[in-house]
Amino acid sequence: MRLPDMPLHDPFVVADEPTGTYHLYTSNDPSVSGVDGTGTMVYRSHDLRDWTRPVVVFRTAEQEGIWATDGAWAPEVHAWDGRYYLFTTLHNADKPLPVPPPNQWGVPFRTPTHVRGTITAVSDSLLGPFTVLDPARPVPPEHLMTLDGTLYVDPSGQPWMVYAHEWLQTIDGTMEAIRLAPDLSRTVGDPVYLFKASDAPWTAEQIPAGVPHQLPPYITDGPQLYRTPDGSLLMLWSTYEKNTADRDGTVSGGYVQTYAVSRSGDVQGPWRQHRPLVRDDSGHGMLFHTFDGRLMMILHRPFENARGKLYEMELRGHELKVLRRRDDLDGGG
């Protein structure tokens, strides 16, 4: 298989040196995996061009007593303490949360909020099967509607989950972080606010004159952390470039891949926003190194019926640049 033929939302790559194999994780799609149900599947490749048919590595139906069976968005796998840990976002519409009141411009949030958050699951293999660590609840605080949790380990060795706090609760979506227990099964302490979506000044550049700058929704998606050679901490994240909404709260505007930098090197910032790296309804990217040492970014485009797109990248200090689109690998388009 090649990327144009592979359904692929929220892609995440693990480059496994011992086997010389790239593992590309995404939400299960029964039409290509042949396995029904909510979960995670993985494609594999030795060259980023030709990929195996996907194997399912996690299914909610196989997790006894799990709190949710919908979603399985934004899966990613991290090596930690000699094992592999899957992070993926589930939700349960049968567990409602209080609906926020209309905002100051009278835009009602008619979409009910419900429990949504990232779970952690463990396996001894990149190919699973992964077993959820706490089937009773998501890892972030249950009263928060969150998504896209990712692992960050600070210089002291303390693991954190960095996640997006949904605009449905916050109006202006935020990025937050919370410390994790050593086994990654639960949180320790309270969430730490990092930044809000509207902190990126370019988000308002295309909003028509006379429309309030804070008109929602301002969305935060897909945090991914990367330590730069100069010691800064870089965060890839995604949002909508033109943040306007209909009266029912429907988003309009293009999805973009952007990033922020903490020059202090601390996850708590302060965070400085940079201009988008890739537009054209693209986003939820992550960085990885090829086996010959090149820095690559993979993201999905378009948002609907998404496919993986690859970019060769360059870091100049803490400045991230796109060198070239690798359409020789991702098939163009």
mmCIF file of C-alpha atoms in Angstrom:
data_model
loop_
_atom_site.group_PDB
_atom_site.id
_atom_site.type_symbol
_atom_site.label_atom_id
_atom_site.label_comp_id
_atom_site.label_asym_id
_atom_site.label_seq_id
_atom_site.Cartn_x
_atom_site.Cartn_y
_atom_site.Cartn_z
ATOM 1 C CA MET A 1 0.000 0.000 0.000
ATOM 2 C CA ARG A 2 0.998 3.631 -0.497
ATOM 3 C CA LEU A 3 -0.108 6.730 1.393
ATOM 4 C CA PRO A 4 -2.737 7.892 -1.153
ATOM 5 C CA ASP A 5 -4.537 4.556 -0.625
ATOM 6 C CA MET A 6 -4.344 4.594 3.176
ATOM 7 C CA PRO A 7 -7.089 6.200 5.316
ATOM 8 C CA LEU A 8 -5.054 8.137 7.846
ATOM 9 C CA HIS A 9 -6.226 10.665 10.415
ATOM 10 C CA ASP A 10 -3.965 12.008 13.189
ATOM 11 C CA PRO A 11 -0.880 10.051 12.032
ATOM 12 C CA PHE A 12 1.884 9.069 14.453
ATOM 13 C CA VAL A 13 5.168 7.413 13.426
ATOM 14 C CA VAL A 14 7.513 5.301 15.551
ATOM 15 C CA ALA A 15 10.843 4.612 13.810
ATOM 16 C CA ASP A 16 11.998 1.329 15.336
ATOM 17 C CA GLU A 17 15.786 1.134 14.925
ATOM 18 C CA PRO A 18 16.272 -2.570 15.840
ATOM 19 C CA THR A 19 13.952 -3.750 13.060
ATOM 20 C CA GLY A 20 14.475 -0.845 10.637
ATOM 21 C CA THR A 21 10.696 -0.462 10.497
ATOM 22 C CA TYR A 22 8.476 2.615 10.554
ATOM 23 C CA HIS A 23 5.230 2.045 12.456
ATOM 24 C CA LEU A 24 2.410 4.416 11.458
ATOM 25 C CA TYR A 25 -0.497 4.479 13.917
ATOM 26 C CA THR A 26 -4.010 5.762 13.248
ATOM 27 C CA SER A 27 -7.612 5.025 14.240
ATOM 28 C CA ASN A 28 -8.943 1.668 13.127
ATOM 29 C CA ASP A 29 -10.712 1.692 9.774
ATOM 30 C CA PRO A 30 -12.468 -1.658 9.224
ATOM 31 C CA SER A 31 -12.500 -1.115 5.446
ATOM 32 C CA VAL A 32 -8.718 -1.566 5.342
ATOM 33 C CA SER A 33 -7.924 -3.532 8.520
ATOM 34 C CA GLY A 34 -10.723 -6.067 8.081
ATOM 35 C CA VAL A 35 -11.459 -5.833 11.823
ATOM 36 C CA ASP A 36 -14.653 -4.238 13.099
ATOM 37 C CA GLY A 37 -14.832 -1.933 16.072
ATOM 38 C CA THR A 38 -13.307 1.136 17.678
ATOM 39 C CA GLY A 39 -9.572 0.977 18.168
ATOM 40 C CA THR A 40 -6.077 1.566 16.786
ATOM 41 C CA MET A 41 -4.326 0.082 13.769
ATOM 42 C CA VAL A 42 -0.744 0.314 12.512
ATOM 43 C CA TYR A 43 0.797 0.322 9.028
ATOM 44 C CA ARG A 44 4.485 -0.685 8.641
ATOM 45 C CA SER A 45 7.191 0.254 6.145
ATOM 46 C CA HIS A 46 10.959 0.065 5.670
ATOM 47 C CA ASP A 47 11.170 3.054 3.292
ATOM 48 C CA LEU A 48 8.148 5.364 4.018
ATOM 49 C CA ARG A 49 6.848 4.615 0.515
ATOM 50 C CA ASP A 50 5.507 1.065 0.532
ATOM 51 C CA TRP A 51 3.391 0.004 3.507
ATOM 52 C CA THR A 52 1.866 -3.250 4.756
ATOM 53 C CA ARG A 53 -1.857 -3.619 5.241
ATOM 54 C CA PRO A 54 -2.675 -2.444 8.768
ATOM 55 C CA VAL A 55 -2.799 -4.620 11.865
ATOM 56 C CA VAL A 56 -5.190 -3.786 14.712
ATOM 57 C CA VAL A 57 -3.289 -3.354 17.988
ATOM 58 C CA PHE A 58 -6.057 -2.073 20.307
ATOM 59 C CA ARG A 59 -9.822 -2.592 20.449
ATOM 60 C CA THR A 60 -12.116 -1.042 23.035
ATOM 61 C CA ALA A 61 -14.362 -4.119 22.814
ATOM 62 C CA GLU A 62 -11.557 -6.215 24.308
ATOM 63 C CA GLN A 63 -11.087 -3.933 27.352
ATOM 64 C CA GLU A 64 -13.173 -5.232 30.253
ATOM 65 C CA GLY A 65 -15.225 -2.524 31.966
ATOM 66 C CA ILE A 66 -13.909 0.341 29.837
ATOM 67 C CA TRP A 67 -15.700 3.673 30.361
ATOM 68 C CA ALA A 68 -16.111 4.497 26.636
ATOM 69 C CA THR A 69 -16.217 2.650 23.328
ATOM 70 C CA ASP A 70 -16.281 5.573 20.859
ATOM 71 C CA GLY A 71 -13.501 7.678 19.377
ATOM 72 C CA ALA A 72 -10.018 6.168 19.594
ATOM 73 C CA TRP A 73 -8.725 9.372 18.030
ATOM 74 C CA ALA A 74 -5.106 10.532 17.778
ATOM 75 C CA PRO A 75 -3.353 7.296 18.778
ATOM 76 C CA GLU A 76 0.348 7.463 19.516
ATOM 77 C CA VAL A 77 2.805 4.968 20.997
ATOM 78 C CA HIS A 78 5.723 5.825 23.284
ATOM 79 C CA ALA A 79 8.500 3.719 24.752
ATOM 80 C CA TRP A 80 8.607 4.143 28.534
ATOM 81 C CA ASP A 81 10.309 2.125 31.266
ATOM 82 C CA GLY A 82 10.945 -0.889 29.014
ATOM 83 C CA ARG A 83 7.407 -1.146 27.621
ATOM 84 C CA TYR A 84 5.217 0.571 25.005
ATOM 85 C CA TYR A 85 2.352 2.874 25.943
ATOM 86 C CA LEU A 86 -0.570 3.791 23.708
ATOM 87 C CA PHE A 87 -2.267 7.166 24.183
ATOM 88 C CA THR A 88 -5.637 7.547 22.432
ATOM 89 C CA THR A 89 -8.740 9.680 23.003
ATOM 90 C CA LEU A 90 -12.125 8.115 23.772
ATOM 91 C CA HIS A 91 -15.487 9.692 24.456
ATOM 92 C CA ASN A 92 -18.833 8.669 25.914
ATOM 93 C CA ALA A 93 -21.946 10.633 24.884
ATOM 94 C CA ASP A 94 -23.913 8.874 27.629
ATOM 95 C CA LYS A 95 -21.867 10.691 30.288
ATOM 96 C CA PRO A 96 -22.909 14.353 29.824
ATOM 97 C CA LEU A 97 -21.062 17.332 31.244
ATOM 98 C CA PRO A 98 -22.659 20.717 32.008
ATOM 99 C CA VAL A 99 -23.294 22.709 28.817
ATOM 100 C CA PRO A 100 -21.511 26.096 28.855
ATOM 101 C CA PRO A 101 -23.817 29.143 28.690
ATOM 102 C CA PRO A 102 -23.987 31.320 25.544
ATOM 103 C CA ASN A 103 -20.895 33.442 25.146
ATOM 104 C CA GLN A 104 -20.792 37.239 25.360
ATOM 105 C CA TRP A 105 -21.793 37.615 21.690
ATOM 106 C CA GLY A 106 -24.886 35.474 22.109
ATOM 107 C CA VAL A 107 -23.562 32.430 20.257
ATOM 108 C CA PRO A 108 -25.138 29.399 21.930
ATOM 109 C CA PHE A 109 -23.205 26.184 22.348
ATOM 110 C CA ARG A 110 -25.934 23.737 21.419
ATOM 111 C CA THR A 111 -23.635 20.741 21.109
ATOM 112 C CA PRO A 112 -23.841 18.930 24.461
ATOM 113 C CA THR A 113 -20.523 18.301 26.150
ATOM 114 C CA HIS A 114 -19.722 14.847 27.440
ATOM 115 C CA VAL A 115 -16.837 12.937 28.966
ATOM 116 C CA ARG A 116 -13.908 12.859 26.546
ATOM 117 C CA GLY A 117 -10.258 12.273 27.290
ATOM 118 C CA THR A 118 -7.112 10.289 26.587
ATOM 119 C CA ILE A 119 -6.522 6.806 27.982
ATOM 120 C CA THR A 120 -3.213 5.019 28.371
ATOM 121 C CA ALA A 121 -2.717 1.346 27.496
ATOM 122 C CA VAL A 122 0.366 -0.847 27.684
ATOM 123 C CA SER A 123 2.007 -3.629 25.675
ATOM 124 C CA ASP A 124 5.374 -5.365 25.417
ATOM 125 C CA SER A 125 5.277 -4.961 21.634
ATOM 126 C CA LEU A 126 4.762 -2.170 19.116
ATOM 127 C CA LEU A 127 2.210 -4.505 17.536
ATOM 128 C CA GLY A 128 0.189 -4.873 20.723
ATOM 129 C CA PRO A 129 -2.173 -5.991 21.931
ATOM 130 C CA PHE A 130 -2.475 -2.962 24.205
ATOM 131 C CA THR A 131 -4.359 -3.233 27.494
ATOM 132 C CA VAL A 132 -5.895 -0.129 29.066
ATOM 133 C CA LEU A 133 -4.356 0.737 32.440
ATOM 134 C CA ASP A 134 -7.481 2.210 34.065
ATOM 135 C CA PRO A 135 -10.724 1.145 32.379
ATOM 136 C CA ALA A 136 -12.864 3.279 34.712
ATOM 137 C CA ARG A 137 -11.943 6.781 33.497
ATOM 138 C CA PRO A 138 -9.777 8.904 31.186
ATOM 139 C CA VAL A 139 -6.381 9.983 32.475
ATOM 140 C CA PRO A 140 -6.975 13.790 32.516
ATOM 141 C CA PRO A 141 -9.528 15.071 35.056
ATOM 142 C CA GLU A 142 -12.900 13.606 34.108
ATOM 143 C CA HIS A 143 -14.818 16.896 34.445
ATOM 144 C CA LEU A 144 -12.699 18.425 31.672
ATOM 145 C CA MET A 145 -13.568 17.753 28.022
ATOM 146 C CA THR A 146 -10.120 17.076 26.548
ATOM 147 C CA LEU A 147 -8.475 15.307 23.638
ATOM 148 C CA ASP A 148 -5.189 14.481 21.890
ATOM 149 C CA GLY A 149 -3.137 13.724 24.996
ATOM 150 C CA THR A 150 0.582 13.201 24.331
ATOM 151 C CA LEU A 151 3.541 12.148 26.471
ATOM 152 C CA TYR A 152 6.228 14.635 27.465
ATOM 153 C CA VAL A 153 9.117 13.724 29.779
ATOM 154 C CA ASP A 154 10.860 16.702 31.385
ATOM 155 C CA PRO A 155 14.621 16.892 32.028
ATOM 156 C CA SER A 156 14.173 15.523 35.564
ATOM 157 C CA GLY A 157 12.496 12.389 34.178
ATOM 158 C CA GLN A 158 8.985 13.399 35.269
ATOM 159 C CA PRO A 159 6.330 12.251 32.744
ATOM 160 C CA TRP A 160 3.542 14.658 31.772
ATOM 161 C CA MET A 161 0.464 14.463 29.611
ATOM 162 C CA VAL A 162 -0.014 17.515 27.413
ATOM 163 C CA TYR A 163 -3.535 17.773 25.990
ATOM 164 C CA ALA A 164 -6.000 20.110 24.286
ATOM 165 C CA HIS A 165 -8.880 21.401 26.413
ATOM 166 C CA GLU A 166 -11.934 21.583 24.151
ATOM 167 C CA TRP A 167 -13.309 24.974 23.067
ATOM 168 C CA LEU A 168 -16.785 23.569 23.845
ATOM 169 C CA GLN A 169 -15.947 24.159 27.507
ATOM 170 C CA THR A 170 -13.439 26.996 27.303
ATOM 171 C CA ILE A 171 -14.714 29.104 24.319
ATOM 172 C CA ASP A 172 -11.057 29.793 23.549
ATOM 173 C CA GLY A 173 -9.430 26.337 23.391
ATOM 174 C CA THR A 174 -6.353 25.855 25.545
ATOM 175 C CA MET A 175 -3.278 23.662 25.814
ATOM 176 C CA GLU A 176 -2.695 22.242 29.265
ATOM 177 C CA ALA A 177 -0.277 19.833 30.939
ATOM 178 C CA ILE A 178 -0.535 17.589 33.961
ATOM 179 C CA ARG A 179 2.017 15.383 35.697
ATOM 180 C CA LEU A 180 1.636 11.623 35.408
ATOM 181 C CA ALA A 181 2.340 8.849 37.882
ATOM 182 C CA PRO A 182 5.407 6.724 37.046
ATOM 183 C CA ASP A 183 3.235 3.990 35.514
ATOM 184 C CA LEU A 184 1.352 6.590 33.348
ATOM 185 C CA SER A 185 -2.011 5.316 34.626
ATOM 186 C CA ARG A 186 -3.130 8.437 36.502
ATOM 187 C CA THR A 187 -2.379 12.102 37.065
ATOM 188 C CA VAL A 188 -0.572 13.787 39.937
ATOM 189 C CA GLY A 189 -1.580 17.290 41.012
ATOM 190 C CA ASP A 190 -3.563 19.843 39.064
ATOM 191 C CA PRO A 191 -3.483 20.823 35.382
ATOM 192 C CA VAL A 192 -1.107 23.589 34.300
ATOM 193 C CA TYR A 193 -2.319 26.131 31.731
ATOM 194 C CA LEU A 194 0.134 26.602 28.819
ATOM 195 C CA PHE A 195 -1.562 28.854 26.244
ATOM 196 C CA LYS A 196 -4.855 29.521 24.467
ATOM 197 C CA ALA A 197 -5.562 29.232 20.747
ATOM 198 C CA SER A 198 -6.129 32.959 20.216
ATOM 199 C CA ASP A 199 -2.596 33.668 21.497
ATOM 200 C CA ALA A 200 -1.510 32.994 17.907
ATOM 201 C CA PRO A 201 -2.016 36.529 16.510
ATOM 202 C CA TRP A 202 -2.477 35.376 12.908
ATOM 203 C CA THR A 203 -5.700 33.511 13.796
ATOM 204 C CA ALA A 204 -7.612 36.803 13.551
ATOM 205 C CA GLU A 205 -6.030 38.188 10.393
ATOM 206 C CA GLN A 206 -8.855 37.057 8.083
ATOM 207 C CA ILE A 207 -11.786 37.813 10.383
ATOM 208 C CA PRO A 208 -13.924 40.573 8.756
ATOM 209 C CA ALA A 209 -13.820 44.079 10.188
ATOM 210 C CA GLY A 210 -16.307 44.663 12.968
ATOM 211 C CA VAL A 211 -16.371 41.055 14.140
ATOM 212 C CA PRO A 212 -15.050 40.691 17.705
ATOM 213 C CA HIS A 213 -11.553 39.212 17.822
ATOM 214 C CA GLN A 214 -12.689 36.664 20.400
ATOM 215 C CA LEU A 215 -15.557 35.273 18.326
ATOM 216 C CA PRO A 216 -15.331 31.499 18.892
ATOM 217 C CA PRO A 217 -14.386 28.900 18.283
ATOM 218 C CA TYR A 218 -10.653 29.075 18.769
ATOM 219 C CA ILE A 219 -9.579 25.460 18.597
ATOM 220 C CA THR A 220 -6.514 23.666 19.952
ATOM 221 C CA ASP A 221 -5.643 20.263 18.480
ATOM 222 C CA GLY A 222 -2.802 17.783 18.259
ATOM 223 C CA PRO A 223 0.001 18.863 20.638
ATOM 224 C CA GLN A 224 3.366 17.193 19.988
ATOM 225 C CA LEU A 225 6.522 18.109 21.931
ATOM 226 C CA TYR A 226 10.066 18.129 20.552
ATOM 227 C CA ARG A 227 13.342 19.206 22.198
ATOM 228 C CA THR A 228 15.463 21.381 19.907
ATOM 229 C CA PRO A 229 19.289 21.303 19.778
ATOM 230 C CA ASP A 230 19.489 24.728 21.469
ATOM 231 C CA GLY A 231 17.516 23.436 24.473
ATOM 232 C CA SER A 232 14.208 25.072 23.606
ATOM 233 C CA LEU A 233 10.979 23.090 23.706
ATOM 234 C CA LEU A 234 8.902 23.088 20.529
ATOM 235 C CA MET A 235 5.221 22.179 20.323
ATOM 236 C CA LEU A 236 3.490 21.340 17.069
ATOM 237 C CA TRP A 237 -0.243 22.051 17.248
ATOM 238 C CA SER A 238 -3.180 22.662 14.911
ATOM 239 C CA THR A 239 -6.052 25.102 14.716
ATOM 240 C CA TYR A 240 -8.262 26.913 12.206
ATOM 241 C CA GLU A 241 -6.789 29.903 10.430
ATOM 242 C CA LYS A 242 -10.074 31.783 10.046
ATOM 243 C CA ASN A 243 -11.913 31.318 13.293
ATOM 244 C CA THR A 244 -15.537 32.206 12.630
ATOM 245 C CA ALA A 245 -18.686 30.372 13.662
ATOM 246 C CA ASP A 246 -22.308 30.142 12.642
ATOM 247 C CA ARG A 247 -25.013 30.700 15.249
ATOM 248 C CA ASP A 248 -25.009 26.983 15.983
ATOM 249 C CA GLY A 249 -21.271 27.043 16.671
ATOM 250 C CA THR A 250 -20.224 25.392 13.378
ATOM 251 C CA VAL A 251 -16.586 26.079 12.522
ATOM 252 C CA SER A 252 -15.525 27.579 9.213
ATOM 253 C CA GLY A 253 -11.998 28.203 8.011
ATOM 254 C CA GLY A 254 -8.927 26.244 7.022
ATOM 255 C CA TYR A 255 -7.190 23.742 9.264
ATOM 256 C CA VAL A 256 -3.488 24.546 9.626
ATOM 257 C CA GLN A 257 -0.302 23.058 11.052
ATOM 258 C CA THR A 258 1.515 25.518 13.286
ATOM 259 C CA TYR A 259 3.916 25.503 16.217
ATOM 260 C CA ALA A 260 4.958 27.300 19.390
ATOM 261 C CA VAL A 261 8.286 27.519 21.204
ATOM 262 C CA SER A 262 9.197 27.678 24.883
ATOM 263 C CA ARG A 263 12.642 29.307 24.866
ATOM 264 C CA SER A 264 13.039 28.481 28.558
ATOM 265 C CA GLY A 265 12.871 24.796 27.665
ATOM 266 C CA ASP A 266 10.157 24.355 30.308
ATOM 267 C CA VAL A 267 6.792 22.871 29.390
ATOM 268 C CA GLN A 268 5.197 25.644 31.455
ATOM 269 C CA GLY A 269 6.600 28.217 29.045
ATOM 270 C CA PRO A 270 6.265 31.027 28.360
ATOM 271 C CA TRP A 271 5.194 29.941 24.870
ATOM 272 C CA ARG A 272 5.786 32.085 21.784
ATOM 273 C CA GLN A 273 3.542 31.411 18.792
ATOM 274 C CA HIS A 274 4.940 31.051 15.266
ATOM 275 C CA ARG A 275 3.223 31.329 11.909
ATOM 276 C CA PRO A 276 1.751 28.200 10.276
ATOM 277 C CA LEU A 277 4.093 25.688 8.674
ATOM 278 C CA VAL A 278 1.486 24.153 6.342
ATOM 279 C CA ARG A 279 -1.979 25.364 5.374
ATOM 280 C CA ASP A 280 -4.357 23.811 2.782
ATOM 281 C CA ASP A 281 -6.631 22.058 5.337
ATOM 282 C CA SER A 282 -3.619 20.242 6.839
ATOM 283 C CA GLY A 283 -2.701 19.421 10.417
ATOM 284 C CA HIS A 284 -2.222 17.173 13.427
ATOM 285 C CA GLY A 285 1.432 16.640 12.525
ATOM 286 C CA MET A 286 4.359 15.133 14.378
ATOM 287 C CA LEU A 287 8.132 15.052 13.925
ATOM 288 C CA PHE A 288 10.334 11.983 13.627
ATOM 289 C CA HIS A 289 13.798 11.069 12.314
ATOM 290 C CA THR A 290 14.379 8.730 9.404
ATOM 291 C CA PHE A 291 16.914 5.934 9.802
ATOM 292 C CA ASP A 292 19.427 8.030 7.849
ATOM 293 C CA GLY A 293 18.974 10.998 10.184
ATOM 294 C CA ARG A 294 16.601 13.320 8.300
ATOM 295 C CA LEU A 295 14.006 15.257 10.291
ATOM 296 C CA MET A 296 10.534 14.572 8.891
ATOM 297 C CA MET A 297 7.013 15.750 9.621
ATOM 298 C CA ILE A 298 3.911 13.734 8.846
ATOM 299 C CA LEU A 299 0.429 15.274 8.943
ATOM 300 C CA HIS A 300 -2.985 14.605 7.430
ATOM 301 C CA ARG A 301 -4.742 16.404 4.591
ATOM 302 C CA PRO A 302 -7.580 17.095 4.031
ATOM 303 C CA PHE A 303 -9.437 16.995 7.331
ATOM 304 C CA GLU A 304 -12.190 14.838 5.840
ATOM 305 C CA ASN A 305 -11.164 11.593 4.099
ATOM 306 C CA ALA A 306 -7.625 12.324 5.271
ATOM 307 C CA ARG A 307 -4.386 10.951 3.848
ATOM 308 C CA GLY A 308 -0.821 11.200 5.143
ATOM 309 C CA LYS A 309 1.532 13.865 3.762
ATOM 310 C CA LEU A 310 5.285 13.925 4.398
ATOM 311 C CA TYR A 311 7.624 16.913 4.662
ATOM 312 C CA GLU A 312 11.366 17.097 5.081
ATOM 313 C CA MET A 313 12.108 19.625 7.825
ATOM 314 C CA GLU A 314 14.987 21.693 9.179
ATOM 315 C CA LEU A 315 15.668 23.178 12.602
ATOM 316 C CA ARG A 316 17.706 26.386 12.741
ATOM 317 C CA GLY A 317 18.134 26.859 16.453
ATOM 318 C CA HIS A 318 14.522 26.789 17.615
ATOM 319 C CA GLU A 319 13.067 27.854 14.240
ATOM 320 C CA LEU A 320 11.335 25.030 12.366
ATOM 321 C CA LYS A 321 11.282 25.209 8.562
ATOM 322 C CA VAL A 322 9.761 23.122 5.776
ATOM 323 C CA LEU A 323 12.541 22.160 3.374
ATOM 324 C CA ARG A 324 10.396 20.326 0.849
ATOM 325 C CA ARG A 325 7.243 18.336 0.438
ATOM 326 C CA ARG A 326 8.058 14.652 -0.094
ATOM 327 C CA ASP A 327 5.485 13.979 -2.790
ATOM 328 C CA ASP A 328 7.784 11.214 -4.073
ATOM 329 C CA LEU A 329 6.706 9.325 -0.933
ATOM 330 C CA ASP A 330 3.151 10.498 -0.337
ATOM 331 C CA GLY A 331 1.887 10.454 -3.917
ATOM 332 C CA GLY A 332 1.271 14.172 -4.436
ATOM 333 C CA GLY A 333 -2.037 15.959 -4.090
#
